[in-house]
Tab-separated table of C-alpha atoms in Angstrom:
chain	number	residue	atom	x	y	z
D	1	UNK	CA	-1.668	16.172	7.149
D	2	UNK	CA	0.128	14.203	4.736
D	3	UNK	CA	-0.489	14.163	1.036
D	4	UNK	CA	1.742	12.667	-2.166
D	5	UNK	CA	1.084	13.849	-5.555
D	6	UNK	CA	1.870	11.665	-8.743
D	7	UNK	CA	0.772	12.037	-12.510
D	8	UNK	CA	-2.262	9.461	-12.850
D	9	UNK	CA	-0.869	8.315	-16.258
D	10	UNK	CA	2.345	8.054	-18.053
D	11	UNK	CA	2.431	6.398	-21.804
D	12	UNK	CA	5.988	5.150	-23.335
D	13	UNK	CA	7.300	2.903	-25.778
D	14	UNK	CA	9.373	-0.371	-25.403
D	15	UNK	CA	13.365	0.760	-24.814
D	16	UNK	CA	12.781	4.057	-23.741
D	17	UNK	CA	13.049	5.866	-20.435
D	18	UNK	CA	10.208	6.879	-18.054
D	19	UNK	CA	10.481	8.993	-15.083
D	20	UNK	CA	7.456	9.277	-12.521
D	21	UNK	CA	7.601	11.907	-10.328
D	22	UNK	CA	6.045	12.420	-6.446
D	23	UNK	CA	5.639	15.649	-4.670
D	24	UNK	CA	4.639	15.514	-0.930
D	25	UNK	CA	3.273	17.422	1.722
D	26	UNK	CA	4.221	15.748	5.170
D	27	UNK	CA	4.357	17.054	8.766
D	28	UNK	CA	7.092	15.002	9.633
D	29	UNK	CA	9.168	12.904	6.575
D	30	UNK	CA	10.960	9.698	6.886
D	31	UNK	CA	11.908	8.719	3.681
D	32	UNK	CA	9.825	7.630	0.456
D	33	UNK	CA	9.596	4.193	-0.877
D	34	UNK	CA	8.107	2.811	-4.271
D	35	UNK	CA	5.413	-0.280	-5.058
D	36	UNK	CA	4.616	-1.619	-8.377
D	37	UNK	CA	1.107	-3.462	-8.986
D	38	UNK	CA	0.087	-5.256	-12.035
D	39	UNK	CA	-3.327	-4.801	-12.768
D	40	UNK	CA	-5.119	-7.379	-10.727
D	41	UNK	CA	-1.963	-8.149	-8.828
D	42	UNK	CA	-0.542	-7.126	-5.508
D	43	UNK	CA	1.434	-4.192	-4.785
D	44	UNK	CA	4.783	-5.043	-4.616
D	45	UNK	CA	7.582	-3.013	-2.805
D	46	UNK	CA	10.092	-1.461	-5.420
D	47	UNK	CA	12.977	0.874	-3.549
D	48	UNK	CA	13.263	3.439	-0.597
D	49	UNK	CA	14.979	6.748	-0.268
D	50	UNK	CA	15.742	7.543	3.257
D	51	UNK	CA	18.201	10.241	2.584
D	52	UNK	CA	18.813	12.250	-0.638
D	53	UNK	CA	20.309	10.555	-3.913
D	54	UNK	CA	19.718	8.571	-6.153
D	55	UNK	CA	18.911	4.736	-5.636
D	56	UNK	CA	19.593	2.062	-8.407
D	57	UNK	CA	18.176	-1.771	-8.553
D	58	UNK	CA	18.979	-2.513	-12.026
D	59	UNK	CA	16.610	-1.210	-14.859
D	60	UNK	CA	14.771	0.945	-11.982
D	61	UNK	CA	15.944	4.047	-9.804
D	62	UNK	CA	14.492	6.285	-7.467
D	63	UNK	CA	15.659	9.295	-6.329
D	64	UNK	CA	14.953	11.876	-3.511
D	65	UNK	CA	15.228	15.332	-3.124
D	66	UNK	CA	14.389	16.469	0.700
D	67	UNK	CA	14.813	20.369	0.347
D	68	UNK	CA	12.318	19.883	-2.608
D	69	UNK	CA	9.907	17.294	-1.117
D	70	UNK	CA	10.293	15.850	-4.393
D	71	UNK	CA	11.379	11.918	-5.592
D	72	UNK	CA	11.267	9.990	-8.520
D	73	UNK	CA	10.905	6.702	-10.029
D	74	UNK	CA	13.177	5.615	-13.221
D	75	UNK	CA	12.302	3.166	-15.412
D	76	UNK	CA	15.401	2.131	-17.797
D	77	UNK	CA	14.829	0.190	-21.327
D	78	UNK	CA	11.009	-0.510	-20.739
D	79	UNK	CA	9.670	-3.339	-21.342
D	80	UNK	CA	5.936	-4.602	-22.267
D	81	UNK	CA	5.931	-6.241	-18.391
D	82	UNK	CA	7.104	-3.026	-16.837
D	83	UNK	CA	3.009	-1.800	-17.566
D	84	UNK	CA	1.780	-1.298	-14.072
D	85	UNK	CA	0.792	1.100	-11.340
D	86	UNK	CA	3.384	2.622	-9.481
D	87	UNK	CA	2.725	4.232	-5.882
D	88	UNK	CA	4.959	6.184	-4.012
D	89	UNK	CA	4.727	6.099	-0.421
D	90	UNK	CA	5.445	7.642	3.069
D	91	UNK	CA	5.314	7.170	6.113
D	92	UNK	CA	2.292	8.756	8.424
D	93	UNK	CA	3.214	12.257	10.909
D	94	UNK	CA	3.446	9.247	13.991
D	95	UNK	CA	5.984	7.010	12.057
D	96	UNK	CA	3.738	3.863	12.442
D	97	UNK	CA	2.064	3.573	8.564
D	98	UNK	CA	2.400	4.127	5.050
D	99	UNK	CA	0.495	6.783	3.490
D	100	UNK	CA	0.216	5.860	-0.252
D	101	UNK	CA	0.019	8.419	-3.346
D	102	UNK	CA	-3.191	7.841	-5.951
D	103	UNK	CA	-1.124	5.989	-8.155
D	104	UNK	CA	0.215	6.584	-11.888
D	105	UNK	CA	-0.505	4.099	-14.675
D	106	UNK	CA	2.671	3.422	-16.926
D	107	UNK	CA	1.240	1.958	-20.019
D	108	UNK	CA	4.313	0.281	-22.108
D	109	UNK	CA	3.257	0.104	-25.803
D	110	UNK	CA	5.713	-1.915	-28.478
K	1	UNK	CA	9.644	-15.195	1.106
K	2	UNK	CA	6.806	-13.811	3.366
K	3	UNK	CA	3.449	-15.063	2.123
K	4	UNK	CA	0.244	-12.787	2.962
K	5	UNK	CA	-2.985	-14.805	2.456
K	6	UNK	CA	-6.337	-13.535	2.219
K	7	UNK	CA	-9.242	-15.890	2.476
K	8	UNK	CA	-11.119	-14.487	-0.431
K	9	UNK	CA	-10.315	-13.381	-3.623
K	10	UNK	CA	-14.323	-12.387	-4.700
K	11	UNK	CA	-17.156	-11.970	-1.820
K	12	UNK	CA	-20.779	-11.090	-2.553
K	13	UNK	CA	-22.785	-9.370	0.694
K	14	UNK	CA	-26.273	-7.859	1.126
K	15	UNK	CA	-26.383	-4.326	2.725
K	16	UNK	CA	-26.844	-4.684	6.119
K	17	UNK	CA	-24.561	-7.716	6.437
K	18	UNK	CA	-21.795	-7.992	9.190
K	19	UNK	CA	-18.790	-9.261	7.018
K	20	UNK	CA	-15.302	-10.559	8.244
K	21	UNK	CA	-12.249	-10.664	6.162
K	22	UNK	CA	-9.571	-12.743	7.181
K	23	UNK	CA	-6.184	-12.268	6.333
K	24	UNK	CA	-2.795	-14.294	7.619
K	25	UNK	CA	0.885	-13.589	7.192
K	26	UNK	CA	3.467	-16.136	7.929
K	27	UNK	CA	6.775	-14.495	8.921
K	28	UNK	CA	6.285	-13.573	12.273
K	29	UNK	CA	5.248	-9.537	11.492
K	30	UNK	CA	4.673	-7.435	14.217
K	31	UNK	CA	2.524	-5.065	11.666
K	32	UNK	CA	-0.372	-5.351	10.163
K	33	UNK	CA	-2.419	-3.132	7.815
K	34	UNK	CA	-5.524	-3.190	5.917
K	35	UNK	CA	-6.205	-0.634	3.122
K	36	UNK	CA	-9.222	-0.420	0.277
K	37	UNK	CA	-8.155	0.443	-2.823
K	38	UNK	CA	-10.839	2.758	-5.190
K	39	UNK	CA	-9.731	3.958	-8.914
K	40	UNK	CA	-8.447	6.949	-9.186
K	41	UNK	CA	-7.851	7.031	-4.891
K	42	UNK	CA	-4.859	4.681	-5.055
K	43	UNK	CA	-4.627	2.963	-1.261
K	44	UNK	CA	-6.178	4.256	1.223
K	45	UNK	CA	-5.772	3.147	5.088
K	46	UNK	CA	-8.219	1.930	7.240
K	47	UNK	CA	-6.784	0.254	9.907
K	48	UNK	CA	-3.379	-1.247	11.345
K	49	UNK	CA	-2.176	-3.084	14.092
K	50	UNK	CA	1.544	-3.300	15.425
K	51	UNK	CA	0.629	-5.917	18.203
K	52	UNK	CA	-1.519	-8.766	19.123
K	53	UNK	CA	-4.525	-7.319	20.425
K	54	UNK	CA	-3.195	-3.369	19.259
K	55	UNK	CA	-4.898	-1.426	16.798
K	56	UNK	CA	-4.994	2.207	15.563
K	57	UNK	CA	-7.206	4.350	13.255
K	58	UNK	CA	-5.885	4.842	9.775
K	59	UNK	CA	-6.833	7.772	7.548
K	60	UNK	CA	-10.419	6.287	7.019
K	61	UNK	CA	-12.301	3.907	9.782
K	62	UNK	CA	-15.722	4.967	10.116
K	63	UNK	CA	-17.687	1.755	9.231
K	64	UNK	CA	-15.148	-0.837	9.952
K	65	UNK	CA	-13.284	-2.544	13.007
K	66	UNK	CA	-10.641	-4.686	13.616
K	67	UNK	CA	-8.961	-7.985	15.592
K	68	UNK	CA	-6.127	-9.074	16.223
K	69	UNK	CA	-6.111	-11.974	18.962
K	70	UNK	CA	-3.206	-13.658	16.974
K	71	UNK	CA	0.143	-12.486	15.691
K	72	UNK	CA	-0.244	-14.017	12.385
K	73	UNK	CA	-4.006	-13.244	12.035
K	74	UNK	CA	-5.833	-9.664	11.301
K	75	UNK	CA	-9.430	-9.755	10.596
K	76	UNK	CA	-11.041	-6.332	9.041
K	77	UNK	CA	-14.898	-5.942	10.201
K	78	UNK	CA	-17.557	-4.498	8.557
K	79	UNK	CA	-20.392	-4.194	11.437
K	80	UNK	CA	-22.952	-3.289	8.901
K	81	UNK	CA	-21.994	-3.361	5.561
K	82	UNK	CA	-22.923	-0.512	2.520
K	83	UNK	CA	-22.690	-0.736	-0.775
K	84	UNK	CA	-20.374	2.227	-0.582
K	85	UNK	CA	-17.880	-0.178	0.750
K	86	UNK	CA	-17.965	-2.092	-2.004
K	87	UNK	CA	-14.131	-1.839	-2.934
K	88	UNK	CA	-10.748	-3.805	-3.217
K	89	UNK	CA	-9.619	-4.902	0.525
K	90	UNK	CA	-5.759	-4.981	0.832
K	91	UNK	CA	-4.025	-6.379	3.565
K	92	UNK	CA	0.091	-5.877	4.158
K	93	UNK	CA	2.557	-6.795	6.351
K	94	UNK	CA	5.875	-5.599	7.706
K	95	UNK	CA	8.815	-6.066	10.377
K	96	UNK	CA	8.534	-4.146	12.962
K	97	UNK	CA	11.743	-2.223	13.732
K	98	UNK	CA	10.864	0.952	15.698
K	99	UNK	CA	8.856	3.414	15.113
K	100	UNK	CA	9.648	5.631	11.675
K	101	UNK	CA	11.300	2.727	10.564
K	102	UNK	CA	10.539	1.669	6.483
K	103	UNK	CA	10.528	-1.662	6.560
K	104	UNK	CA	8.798	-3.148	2.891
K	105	UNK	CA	5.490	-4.058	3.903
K	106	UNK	CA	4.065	-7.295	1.781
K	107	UNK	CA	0.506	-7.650	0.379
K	108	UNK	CA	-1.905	-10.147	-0.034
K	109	UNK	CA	-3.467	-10.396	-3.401
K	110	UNK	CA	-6.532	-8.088	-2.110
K	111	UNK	CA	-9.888	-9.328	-1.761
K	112	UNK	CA	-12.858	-7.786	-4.292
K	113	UNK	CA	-15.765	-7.190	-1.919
K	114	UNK	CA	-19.751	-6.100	-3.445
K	115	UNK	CA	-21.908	-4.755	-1.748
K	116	UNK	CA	-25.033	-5.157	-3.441
């Protein structure tokens, strides 16, 4: 089966630097992506890893390590807005669906 | 951008109840998924659909069905409804590009569904 494991909460202040980490479990692995959701909001998609490295879109990265079934999200210089849920993802053993971690709170305090 | 639109952001149904919920996407996505979403469970999939008229099991669809007689248009059924289905609906969308592809998939803004 397939399973991803994230922290369910992660605290920081403004300007500082957050990592969230994901381990998985797959039968088969394709890559792992990342989705933010404000509370109330819609999960939006954040980056993807298909092959091992890091990934940077500005303030966030993600990075994957295969031989570890490990990834991360980054967070640079948080800010207030960056207070969310953050999923990481993969896709199911028949290629065709994401399978989405619990979820880990970043709460962003000033 | 791609626009996923549920048609309800609250519902309110009685135990028992057969209940639709509607959802649309308007960029021509061969995908479509629907999810509930519980604290402390994160997403969890119920259904999807990759064609008109397609649809497979996700990790958890006892209790619910699906259609699909449009592209655009994915409708998540609850035949009988219970209140322990009273949960967050989330419906996505994606490109389809081959199979074990990653293509972003896009959400609607979920719909809140009690079961009381």
């Amino acid at each position: 089966g397939q399973s991803l494991e994230q922290p369910s909460e992660v605290t920081a202040v403004e300007g500082a630097i957050v990592q969230i980490n994901c381990t998985y479990q797959t039968s088969g692995f394709y890559g792992l992506s990342w989705y933010q959701q404000h509370d109330g909001g819609a999960p939006t998609f954040l980056s993807y890893n298909g092959l091992d490295g890091l990934e940077e879109t500005g303030r966030f990265s993600s990075f994957l390590s295969r031989s570890d079934s490990y990834g991360y999200l980054l967070l640079q210089e948080l800010q207030m807005k960056d207070s969310a849920s953050y999923f990481c993802a993969a896709l199911n053993q028949a290629g065709t669906a994401l399978i989405f971690g619990k979820g880990t709170t970043l709460s962003v305090s000033s | 951008d791609v626009k996923v639109t549920q048609s309800s952001r609250y519902l309110v149904k009685r135990t028992g109840e057969k209940v639709f919920l509607e959802c649309v996407q308007d960029m021509d996505h061969e995908n479509m998924f629907w999810y509930r979403q519980d604290p402390g469970l994160g997403l969890r999939l119920i259904y999807f659909s990759y064609d008109v008229k397609m649809k497979e099991k996700g990790d958890i669809p006892e209790g619910y069905s699906v259609s699909r007689e449009k592209k655009e248009r994915f409708s998540l059924i609850l035949e009988s409804a219970s209140t322990n289905q009273t949960s967050m609906y989330l419906c996505a969308s994606s490109l389809y590009s081959g199979s074990y592809s990653n293509q972003p998939q896009h959400f609607g803004d979920g719909t809140r569904l009690s079961i009381l």
